[in-house]
Tab-separated table of C-alpha atoms and ligand atoms in Angstrom:
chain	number	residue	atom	x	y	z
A	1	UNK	CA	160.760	66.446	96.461
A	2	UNK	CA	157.727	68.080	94.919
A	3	UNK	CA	158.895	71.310	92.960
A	4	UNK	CA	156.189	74.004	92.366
A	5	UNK	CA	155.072	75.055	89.070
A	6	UNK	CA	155.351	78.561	89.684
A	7	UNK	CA	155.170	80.975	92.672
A	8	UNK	CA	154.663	84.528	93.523
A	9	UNK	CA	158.493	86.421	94.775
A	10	UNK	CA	156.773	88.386	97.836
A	11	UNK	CA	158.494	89.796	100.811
A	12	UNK	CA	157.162	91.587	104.173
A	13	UNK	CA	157.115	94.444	102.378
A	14	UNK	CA	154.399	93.416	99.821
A	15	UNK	CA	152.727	92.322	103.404
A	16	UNK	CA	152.675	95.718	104.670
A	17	UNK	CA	151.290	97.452	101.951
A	18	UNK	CA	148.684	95.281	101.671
A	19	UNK	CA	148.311	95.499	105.661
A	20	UNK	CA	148.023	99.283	105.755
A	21	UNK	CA	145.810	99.300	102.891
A	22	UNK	CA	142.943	97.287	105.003
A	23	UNK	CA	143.421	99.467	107.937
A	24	UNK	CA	141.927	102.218	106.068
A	25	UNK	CA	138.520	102.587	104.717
A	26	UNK	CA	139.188	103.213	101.408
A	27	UNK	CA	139.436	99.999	99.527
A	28	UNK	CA	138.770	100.782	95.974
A	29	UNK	CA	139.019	104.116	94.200
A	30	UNK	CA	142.030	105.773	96.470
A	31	UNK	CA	145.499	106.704	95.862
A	32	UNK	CA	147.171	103.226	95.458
A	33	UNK	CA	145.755	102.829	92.205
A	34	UNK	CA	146.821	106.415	90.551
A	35	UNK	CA	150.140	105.680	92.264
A	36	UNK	CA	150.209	102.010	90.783
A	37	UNK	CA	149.690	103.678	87.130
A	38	UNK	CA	152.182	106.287	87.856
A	39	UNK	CA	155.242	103.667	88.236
A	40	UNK	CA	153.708	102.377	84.539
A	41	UNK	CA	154.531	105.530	82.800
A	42	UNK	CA	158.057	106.524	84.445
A	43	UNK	CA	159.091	102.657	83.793
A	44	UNK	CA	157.896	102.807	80.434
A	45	UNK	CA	157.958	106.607	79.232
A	46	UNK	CA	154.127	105.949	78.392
A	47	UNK	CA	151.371	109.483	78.903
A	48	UNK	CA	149.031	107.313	80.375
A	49	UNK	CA	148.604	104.304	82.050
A	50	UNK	CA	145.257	102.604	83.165
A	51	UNK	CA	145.076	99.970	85.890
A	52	UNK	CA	142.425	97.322	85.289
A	53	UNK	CA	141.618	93.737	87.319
A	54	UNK	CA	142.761	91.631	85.058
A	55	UNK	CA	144.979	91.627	81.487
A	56	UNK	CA	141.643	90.245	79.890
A	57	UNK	CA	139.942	93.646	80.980
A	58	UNK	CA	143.084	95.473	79.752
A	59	UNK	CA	142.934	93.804	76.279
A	60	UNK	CA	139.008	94.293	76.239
A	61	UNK	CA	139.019	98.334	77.029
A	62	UNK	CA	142.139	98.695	74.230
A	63	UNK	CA	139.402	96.649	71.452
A	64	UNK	CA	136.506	99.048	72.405
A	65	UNK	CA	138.854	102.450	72.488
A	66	UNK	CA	139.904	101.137	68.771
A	67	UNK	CA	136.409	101.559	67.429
A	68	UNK	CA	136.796	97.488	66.652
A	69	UNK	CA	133.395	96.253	66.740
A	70	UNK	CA	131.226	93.348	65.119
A	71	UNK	CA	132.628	91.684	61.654
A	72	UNK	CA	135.703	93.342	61.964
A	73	UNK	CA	138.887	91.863	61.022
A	74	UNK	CA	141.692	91.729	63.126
A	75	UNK	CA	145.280	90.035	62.313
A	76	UNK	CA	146.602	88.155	65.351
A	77	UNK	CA	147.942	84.497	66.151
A	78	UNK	CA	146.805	81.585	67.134
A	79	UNK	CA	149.850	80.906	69.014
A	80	UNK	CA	148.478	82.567	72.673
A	81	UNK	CA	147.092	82.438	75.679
A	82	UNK	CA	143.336	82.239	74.555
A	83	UNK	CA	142.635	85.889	76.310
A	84	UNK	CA	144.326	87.428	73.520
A	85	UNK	CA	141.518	86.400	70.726
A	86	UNK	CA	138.929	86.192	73.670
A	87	UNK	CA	139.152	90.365	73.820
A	88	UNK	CA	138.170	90.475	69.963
A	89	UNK	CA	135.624	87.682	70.268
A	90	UNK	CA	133.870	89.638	73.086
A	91	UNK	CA	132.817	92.901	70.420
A	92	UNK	CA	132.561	90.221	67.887
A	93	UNK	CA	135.332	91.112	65.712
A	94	UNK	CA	136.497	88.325	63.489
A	95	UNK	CA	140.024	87.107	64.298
A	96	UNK	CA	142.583	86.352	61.256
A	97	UNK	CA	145.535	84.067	62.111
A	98	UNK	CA	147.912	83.764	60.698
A	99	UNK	CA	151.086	81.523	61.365
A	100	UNK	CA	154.049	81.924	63.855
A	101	UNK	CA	157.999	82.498	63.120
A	102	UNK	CA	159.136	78.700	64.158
A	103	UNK	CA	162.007	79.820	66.536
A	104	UNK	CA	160.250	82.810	68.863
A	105	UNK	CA	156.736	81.636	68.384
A	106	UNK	CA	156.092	85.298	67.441
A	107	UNK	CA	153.799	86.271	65.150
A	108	UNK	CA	155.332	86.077	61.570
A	109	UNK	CA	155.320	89.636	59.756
A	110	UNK	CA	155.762	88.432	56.743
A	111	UNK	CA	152.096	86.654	56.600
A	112	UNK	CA	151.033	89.614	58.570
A	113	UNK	CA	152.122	91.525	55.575
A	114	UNK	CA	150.289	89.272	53.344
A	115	UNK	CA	147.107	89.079	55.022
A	116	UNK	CA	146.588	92.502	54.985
A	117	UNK	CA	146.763	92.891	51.388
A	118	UNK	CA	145.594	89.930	50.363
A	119	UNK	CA	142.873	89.692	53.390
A	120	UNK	CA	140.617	86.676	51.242
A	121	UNK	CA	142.954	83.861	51.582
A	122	UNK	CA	142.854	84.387	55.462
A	123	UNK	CA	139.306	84.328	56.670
A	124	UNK	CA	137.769	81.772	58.252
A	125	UNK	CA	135.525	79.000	56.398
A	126	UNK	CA	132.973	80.122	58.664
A	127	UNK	CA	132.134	83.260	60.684
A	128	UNK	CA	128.857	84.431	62.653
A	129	UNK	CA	128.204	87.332	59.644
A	130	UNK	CA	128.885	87.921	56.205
A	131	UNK	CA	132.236	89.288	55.668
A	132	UNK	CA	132.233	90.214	52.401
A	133	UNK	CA	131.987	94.285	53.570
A	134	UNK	CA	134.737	93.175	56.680
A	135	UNK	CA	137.738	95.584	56.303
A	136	UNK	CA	140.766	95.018	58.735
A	137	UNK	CA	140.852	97.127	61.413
A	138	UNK	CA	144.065	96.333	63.726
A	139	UNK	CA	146.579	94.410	64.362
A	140	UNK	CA	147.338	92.321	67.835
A	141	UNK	CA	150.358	90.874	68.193
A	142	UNK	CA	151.129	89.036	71.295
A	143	UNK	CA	154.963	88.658	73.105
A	144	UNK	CA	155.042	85.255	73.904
A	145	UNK	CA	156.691	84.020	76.841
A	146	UNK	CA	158.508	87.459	77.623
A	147	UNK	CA	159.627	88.189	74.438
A	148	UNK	CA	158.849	90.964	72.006
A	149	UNK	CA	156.770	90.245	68.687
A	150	UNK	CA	159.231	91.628	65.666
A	151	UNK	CA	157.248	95.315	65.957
A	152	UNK	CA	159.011	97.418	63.669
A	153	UNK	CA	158.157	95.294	60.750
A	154	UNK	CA	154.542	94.793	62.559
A	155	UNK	CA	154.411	98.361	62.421
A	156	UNK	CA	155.295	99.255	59.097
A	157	UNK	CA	152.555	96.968	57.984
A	158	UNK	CA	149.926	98.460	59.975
A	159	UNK	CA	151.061	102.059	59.060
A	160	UNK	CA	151.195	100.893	55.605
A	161	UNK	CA	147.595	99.822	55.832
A	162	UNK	CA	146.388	102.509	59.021
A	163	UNK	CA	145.920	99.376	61.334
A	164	UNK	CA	145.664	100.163	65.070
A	165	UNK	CA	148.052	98.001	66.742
A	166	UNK	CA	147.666	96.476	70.228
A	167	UNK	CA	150.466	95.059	71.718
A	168	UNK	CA	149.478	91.912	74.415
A	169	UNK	CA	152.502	92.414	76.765
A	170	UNK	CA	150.771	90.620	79.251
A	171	UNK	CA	153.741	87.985	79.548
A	172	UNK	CA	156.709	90.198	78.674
A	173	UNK	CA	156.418	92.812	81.570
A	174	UNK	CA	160.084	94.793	81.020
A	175	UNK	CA	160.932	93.323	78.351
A	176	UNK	CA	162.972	95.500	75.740
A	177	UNK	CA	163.200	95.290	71.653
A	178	UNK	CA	166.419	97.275	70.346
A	179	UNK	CA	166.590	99.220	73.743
A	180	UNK	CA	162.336	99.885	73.657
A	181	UNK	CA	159.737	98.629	76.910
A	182	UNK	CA	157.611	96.278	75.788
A	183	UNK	CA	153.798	97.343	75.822
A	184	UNK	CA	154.834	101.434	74.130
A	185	UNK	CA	155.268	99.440	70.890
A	186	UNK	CA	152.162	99.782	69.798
A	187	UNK	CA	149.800	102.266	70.175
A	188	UNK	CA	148.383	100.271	72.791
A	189	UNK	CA	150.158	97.904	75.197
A	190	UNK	CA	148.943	95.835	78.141
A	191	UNK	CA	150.160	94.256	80.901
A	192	UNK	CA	148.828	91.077	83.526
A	193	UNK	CA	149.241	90.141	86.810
A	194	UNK	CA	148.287	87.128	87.755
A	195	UNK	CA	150.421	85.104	89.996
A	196	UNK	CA	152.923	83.455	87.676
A	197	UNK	CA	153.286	86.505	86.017
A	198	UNK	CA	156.575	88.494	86.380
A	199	UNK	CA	154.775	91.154	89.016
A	200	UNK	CA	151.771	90.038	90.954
A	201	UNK	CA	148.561	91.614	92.377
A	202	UNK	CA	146.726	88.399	92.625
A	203	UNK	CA	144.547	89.661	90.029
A	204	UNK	CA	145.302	92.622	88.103
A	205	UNK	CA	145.999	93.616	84.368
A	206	UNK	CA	147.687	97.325	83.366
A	207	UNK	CA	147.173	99.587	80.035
A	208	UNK	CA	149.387	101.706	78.459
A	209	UNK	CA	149.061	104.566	75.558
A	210	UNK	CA	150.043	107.925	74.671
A	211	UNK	CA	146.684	108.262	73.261
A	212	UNK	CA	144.657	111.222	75.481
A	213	UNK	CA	141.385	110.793	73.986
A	214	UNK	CA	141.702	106.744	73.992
A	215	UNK	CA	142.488	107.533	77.703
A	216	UNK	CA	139.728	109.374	78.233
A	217	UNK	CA	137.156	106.635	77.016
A	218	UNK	CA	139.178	103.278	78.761
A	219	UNK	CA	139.103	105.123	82.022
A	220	UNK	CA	134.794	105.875	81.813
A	221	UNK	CA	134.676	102.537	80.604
A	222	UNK	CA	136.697	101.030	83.393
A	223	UNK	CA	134.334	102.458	85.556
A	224	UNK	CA	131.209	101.859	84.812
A	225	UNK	CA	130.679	103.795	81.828
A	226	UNK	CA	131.138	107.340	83.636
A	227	UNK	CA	131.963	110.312	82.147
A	228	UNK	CA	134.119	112.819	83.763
A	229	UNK	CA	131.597	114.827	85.113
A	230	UNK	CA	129.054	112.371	85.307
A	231	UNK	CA	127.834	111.502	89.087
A	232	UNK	CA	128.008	107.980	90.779
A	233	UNK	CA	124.872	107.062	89.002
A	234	UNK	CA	125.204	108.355	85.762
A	235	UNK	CA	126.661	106.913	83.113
A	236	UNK	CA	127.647	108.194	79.592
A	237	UNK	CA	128.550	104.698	78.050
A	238	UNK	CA	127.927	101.081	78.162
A	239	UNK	CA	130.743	100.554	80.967
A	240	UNK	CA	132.048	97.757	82.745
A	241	UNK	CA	133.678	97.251	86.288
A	242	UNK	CA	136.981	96.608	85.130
A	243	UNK	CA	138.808	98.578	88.307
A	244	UNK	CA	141.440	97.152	90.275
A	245	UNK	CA	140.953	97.613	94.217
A	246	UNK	CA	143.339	99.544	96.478
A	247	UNK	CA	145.186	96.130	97.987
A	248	UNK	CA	145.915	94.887	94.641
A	249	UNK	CA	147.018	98.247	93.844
A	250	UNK	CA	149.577	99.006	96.688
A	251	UNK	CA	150.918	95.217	96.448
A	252	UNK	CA	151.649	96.002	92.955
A	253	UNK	CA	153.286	99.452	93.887
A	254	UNK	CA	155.609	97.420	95.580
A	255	UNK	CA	156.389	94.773	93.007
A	256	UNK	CA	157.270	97.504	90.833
A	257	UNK	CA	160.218	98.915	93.530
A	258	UNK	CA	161.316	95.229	92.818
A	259	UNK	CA	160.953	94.674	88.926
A	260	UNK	CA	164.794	94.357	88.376
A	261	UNK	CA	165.524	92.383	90.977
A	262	UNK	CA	162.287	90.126	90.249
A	263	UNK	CA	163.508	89.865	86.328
A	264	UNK	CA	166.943	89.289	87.218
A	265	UNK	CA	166.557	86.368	89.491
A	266	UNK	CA	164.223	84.836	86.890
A	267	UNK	CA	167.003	85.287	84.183
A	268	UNK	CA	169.227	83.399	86.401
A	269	UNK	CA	167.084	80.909	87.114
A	270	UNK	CA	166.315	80.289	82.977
A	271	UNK	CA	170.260	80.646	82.814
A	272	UNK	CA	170.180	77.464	85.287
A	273	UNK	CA	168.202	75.461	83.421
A	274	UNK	CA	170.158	76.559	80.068
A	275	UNK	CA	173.293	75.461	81.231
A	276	UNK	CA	171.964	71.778	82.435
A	277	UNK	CA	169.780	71.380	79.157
A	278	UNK	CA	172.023	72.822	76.839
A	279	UNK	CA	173.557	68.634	75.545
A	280	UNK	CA	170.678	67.113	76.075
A	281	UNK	CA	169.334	65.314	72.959
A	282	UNK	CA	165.747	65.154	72.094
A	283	UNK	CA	165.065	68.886	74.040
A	284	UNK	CA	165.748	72.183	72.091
A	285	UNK	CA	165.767	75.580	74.203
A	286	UNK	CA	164.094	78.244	74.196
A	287	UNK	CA	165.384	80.812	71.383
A	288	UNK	CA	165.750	84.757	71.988
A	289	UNK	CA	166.132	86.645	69.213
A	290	UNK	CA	168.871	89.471	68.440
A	291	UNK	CA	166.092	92.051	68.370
A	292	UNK	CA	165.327	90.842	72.489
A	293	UNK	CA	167.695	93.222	73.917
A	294	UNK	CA	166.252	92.061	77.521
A	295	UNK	CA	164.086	88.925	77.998
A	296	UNK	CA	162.113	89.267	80.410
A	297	UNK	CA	161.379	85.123	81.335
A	298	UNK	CA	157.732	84.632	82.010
A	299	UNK	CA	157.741	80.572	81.731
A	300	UNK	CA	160.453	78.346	80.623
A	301	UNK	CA	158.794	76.099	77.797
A	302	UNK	CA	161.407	73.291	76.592
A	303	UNK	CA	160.860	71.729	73.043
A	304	UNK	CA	160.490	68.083	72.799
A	305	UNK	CA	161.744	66.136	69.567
A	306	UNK	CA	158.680	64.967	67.900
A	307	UNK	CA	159.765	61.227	68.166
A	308	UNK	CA	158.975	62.073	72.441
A	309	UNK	CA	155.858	61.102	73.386
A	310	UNK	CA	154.858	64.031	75.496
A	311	UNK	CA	152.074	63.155	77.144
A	312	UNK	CA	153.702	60.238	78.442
A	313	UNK	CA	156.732	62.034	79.573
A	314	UNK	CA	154.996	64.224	81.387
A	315	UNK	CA	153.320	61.754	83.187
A	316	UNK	CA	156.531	59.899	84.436
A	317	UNK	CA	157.564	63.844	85.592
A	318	UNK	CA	154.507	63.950	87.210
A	319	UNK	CA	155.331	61.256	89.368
A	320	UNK	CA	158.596	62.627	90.278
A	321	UNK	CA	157.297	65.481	92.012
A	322	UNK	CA	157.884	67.937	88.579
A	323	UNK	CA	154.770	69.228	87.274
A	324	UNK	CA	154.874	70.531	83.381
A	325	UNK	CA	152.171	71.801	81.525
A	326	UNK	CA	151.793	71.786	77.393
A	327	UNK	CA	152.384	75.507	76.194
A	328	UNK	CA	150.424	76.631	73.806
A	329	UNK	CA	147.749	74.349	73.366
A	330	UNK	CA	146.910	76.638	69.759
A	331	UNK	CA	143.654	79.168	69.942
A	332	UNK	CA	142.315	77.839	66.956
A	333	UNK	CA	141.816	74.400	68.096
A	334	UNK	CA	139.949	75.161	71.537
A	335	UNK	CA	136.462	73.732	70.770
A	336	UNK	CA	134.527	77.305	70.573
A	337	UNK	CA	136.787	78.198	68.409
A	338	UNK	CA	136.658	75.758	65.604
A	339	UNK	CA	132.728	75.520	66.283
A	340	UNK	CA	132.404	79.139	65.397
A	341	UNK	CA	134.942	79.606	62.882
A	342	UNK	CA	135.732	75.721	61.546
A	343	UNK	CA	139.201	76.018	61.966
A	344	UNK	CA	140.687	72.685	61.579
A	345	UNK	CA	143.830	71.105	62.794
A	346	UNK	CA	146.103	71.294	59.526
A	347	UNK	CA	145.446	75.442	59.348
A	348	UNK	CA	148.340	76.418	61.511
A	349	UNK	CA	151.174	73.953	60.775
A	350	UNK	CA	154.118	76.242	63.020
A	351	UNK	CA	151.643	76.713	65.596
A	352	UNK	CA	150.292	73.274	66.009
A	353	UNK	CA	153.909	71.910	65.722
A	354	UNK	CA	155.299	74.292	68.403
A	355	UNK	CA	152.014	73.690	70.591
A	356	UNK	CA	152.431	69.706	70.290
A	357	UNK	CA	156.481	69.698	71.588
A	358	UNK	CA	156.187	72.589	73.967
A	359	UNK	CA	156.495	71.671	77.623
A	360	UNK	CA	156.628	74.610	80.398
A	361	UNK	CA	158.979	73.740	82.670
A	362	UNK	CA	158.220	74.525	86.748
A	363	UNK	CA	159.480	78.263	86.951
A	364	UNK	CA	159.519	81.080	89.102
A	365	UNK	CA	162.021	83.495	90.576
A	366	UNK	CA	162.201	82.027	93.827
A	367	UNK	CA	163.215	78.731	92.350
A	368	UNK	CA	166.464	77.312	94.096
A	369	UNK	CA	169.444	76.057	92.189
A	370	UNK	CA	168.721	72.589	93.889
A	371	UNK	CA	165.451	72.793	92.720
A	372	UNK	CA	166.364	73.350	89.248
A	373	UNK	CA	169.358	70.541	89.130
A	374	UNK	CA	166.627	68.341	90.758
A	375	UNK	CA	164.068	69.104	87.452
A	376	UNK	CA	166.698	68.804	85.144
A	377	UNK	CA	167.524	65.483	86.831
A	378	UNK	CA	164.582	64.294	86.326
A	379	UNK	CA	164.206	65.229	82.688
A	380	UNK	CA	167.402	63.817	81.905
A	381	UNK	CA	166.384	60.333	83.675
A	382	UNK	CA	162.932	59.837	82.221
A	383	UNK	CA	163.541	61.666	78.787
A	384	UNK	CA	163.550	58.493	76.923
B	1	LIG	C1	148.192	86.271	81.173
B	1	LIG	C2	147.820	86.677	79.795
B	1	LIG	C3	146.732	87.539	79.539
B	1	LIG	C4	145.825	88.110	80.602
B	1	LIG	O1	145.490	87.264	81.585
B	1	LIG	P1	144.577	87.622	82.837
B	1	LIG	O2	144.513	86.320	83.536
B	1	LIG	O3	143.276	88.104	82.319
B	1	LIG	O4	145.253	88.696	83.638
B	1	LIG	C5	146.510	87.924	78.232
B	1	LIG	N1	147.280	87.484	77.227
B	1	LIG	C6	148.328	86.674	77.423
B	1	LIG	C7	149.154	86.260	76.257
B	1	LIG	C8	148.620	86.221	78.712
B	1	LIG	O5	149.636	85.374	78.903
């Protein structure tokens, strides 16, 4: 048997939209897309909601509509998908880690706290400009794996110290912290949609804010830099094409129709796997937190004991037909990274610890029961 490692859940539906989208002219710039932003606000009670092509875009337009520019300092972990750090790096802002709470793999609050008042002790042993003027501008805290970061402790910090806070929802796509959507816990909040993500355009990324003005700008930025008012060829701002095309758009418009359905069958699936990994020695599960009131699963990474040799196990997986993928491997040890910045392995002991035992499991909602007894199988016969 060869098991995926993730796949899209798309029905005939999804088919037709897409379908009766390229029978019409209009492939970019129609009504899909408004439509596509409108299911964003009523799911999530947000003013406004931008669609982008891809969560990177998302995460970029949010940095510029926060004023964060060069040598700014922004507090965010280390513990991510690289995008997250990659939005800051592209206005060259200066990222501050800081370590990860050991269970969720969410950014820890308390450091948070600390690094904003005591801001020295954080910065990097190198950076591309003298920081010695740097102030810290925001805040970016990521939900990993489809759970919320611990926000209302984020945000007292940041009101405490008038942060702008930018919530990467990008894998946490309806999930809920004491009742709240993920992505409106912030003042910004963005959303992906690549194809192992819980909705799928193919490409595809979505922001959220009740901020008009912010609004305003990410939308003229999305698009090229124009103004409302300004004609096809003029543009008020250094823009990008960050727009997401009318297929993508009425695909998604359809995935939304389907977001309980699609994050229930991927809680039952994780339930699956719970149930046959719960005894198993040497493998530790993934922990939701009482402040998750809904989990919404994005990938279903497994801790390994540290006596496992991963690598290895994953190799004898591998050969079974199960692929598995290391989750995180940290931001701060990616080769630009420590280049520009000189992190070092050693800075991030959570983070590093969690990114050495984490294995990603193959996941999806479309995954069979069989198909999950058969990886669980084949974890429990090669574990050792
Ligand atoms: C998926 C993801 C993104 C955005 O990814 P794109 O591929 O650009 O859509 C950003 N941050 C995190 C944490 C992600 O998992």
């Amino acid at each position: 048997m060869k098991i995926p490692m993730s796949s899209p859940d798309l029905t005939d539906a999804e088919r037709q939209a897409v379908n009766d989208v390229i029978n019409t002219p209009i492939l970019s710039m129609g009504t899909h897309t408004p439509a596509f932003e409108q299911t964003f606000c009523r799911l999530t009670g947000a003013k406004h909601a931008l669609a982008v092509n891809s969560g990177t875009a998302g995460l970029h337009l949010c940095v510029r509509a926060a004023g964060i520019g060069p040598g700014d300092l922004v507090i965010t972990t280390p513990f991510s998908f690289v995008a997250s750090t990659n939005a800051l790096l592209f206005e060259n802002a200066v990222p501050i880690f800081v370590d990860v709470d050991p269970q969720t793999g969410n950014i820890d609050p308390q450091q948070v706290a600390d690094a904003a008042t005591k801001i020295q002790k954080y910065l990097p042993r190198r950076a591309p400009f003298d920081l010695s003027a740097s102030t810290v501008k925001a805040l970016l805290p990521v939900d990993v794996f489809g759970q919320p970061a611990e926000m209302d402790t984020l945000n007292a910090v940041a009101r405490q110290h008038g942060l702008t806070v930018i919530e990467d929802s990008c894998e946490a796509l309806g999930a809920t912290y004491k009742g709240r959507q993920a992505g409106t816990l912030g003042d910004y909040g963005v959303f992906a949609f690549y194809p192992n993500k819980q909705i799928t355009t193919g490409e595809g990324g979505m922001i959220i804010t009740s901020a008009d003005k912010a609004a305003d700008f990410m939308r003229a930025l999305r698009n090229q830099g124009r103004a409302p008012g300004d004609t096809w060829l003029s543009h008020t701002y250094l823009g990008y094409n960050y727009r997401l095309d009318e297929m993508s758009a009425a695909l998604g418009a359809v995935q939304m129709t389907r977001l309980d359905e699609l994050l229930s069958k991927r809680e039952q699936v994780a339930g699956w796997y719970a149930e046959r990994l719960a005894e198993v020695p040497g493998i530790e599960l993934p922990y939701v937190a009482p402040a998750t009131s809904r989990m919404s699963w994005f990938v279903y990474v497994i801790r390994l004991a540290a006596k496992i040799d991963r690598a290895a196990f994953a190799k004898r997986l591998e050969a079974r037909g199960v692929p598995v993928r290391p989750y995180f491997v940290p931001i701060h040890t990616q080769p630009y990274m420590m280049e520009r910045f000189d992190w070092r392995e050693g800075d991030f002991p959570v983070t590093e610890d969690l990114g050495r035992r984490g294995l990603a499991v193959p996941f999806s909602g479309v995954m069979s029961e069989e198909q999950v007894e058969y990886v669980c199988q084949a974890i429990r016969a090669e574990l050792f």
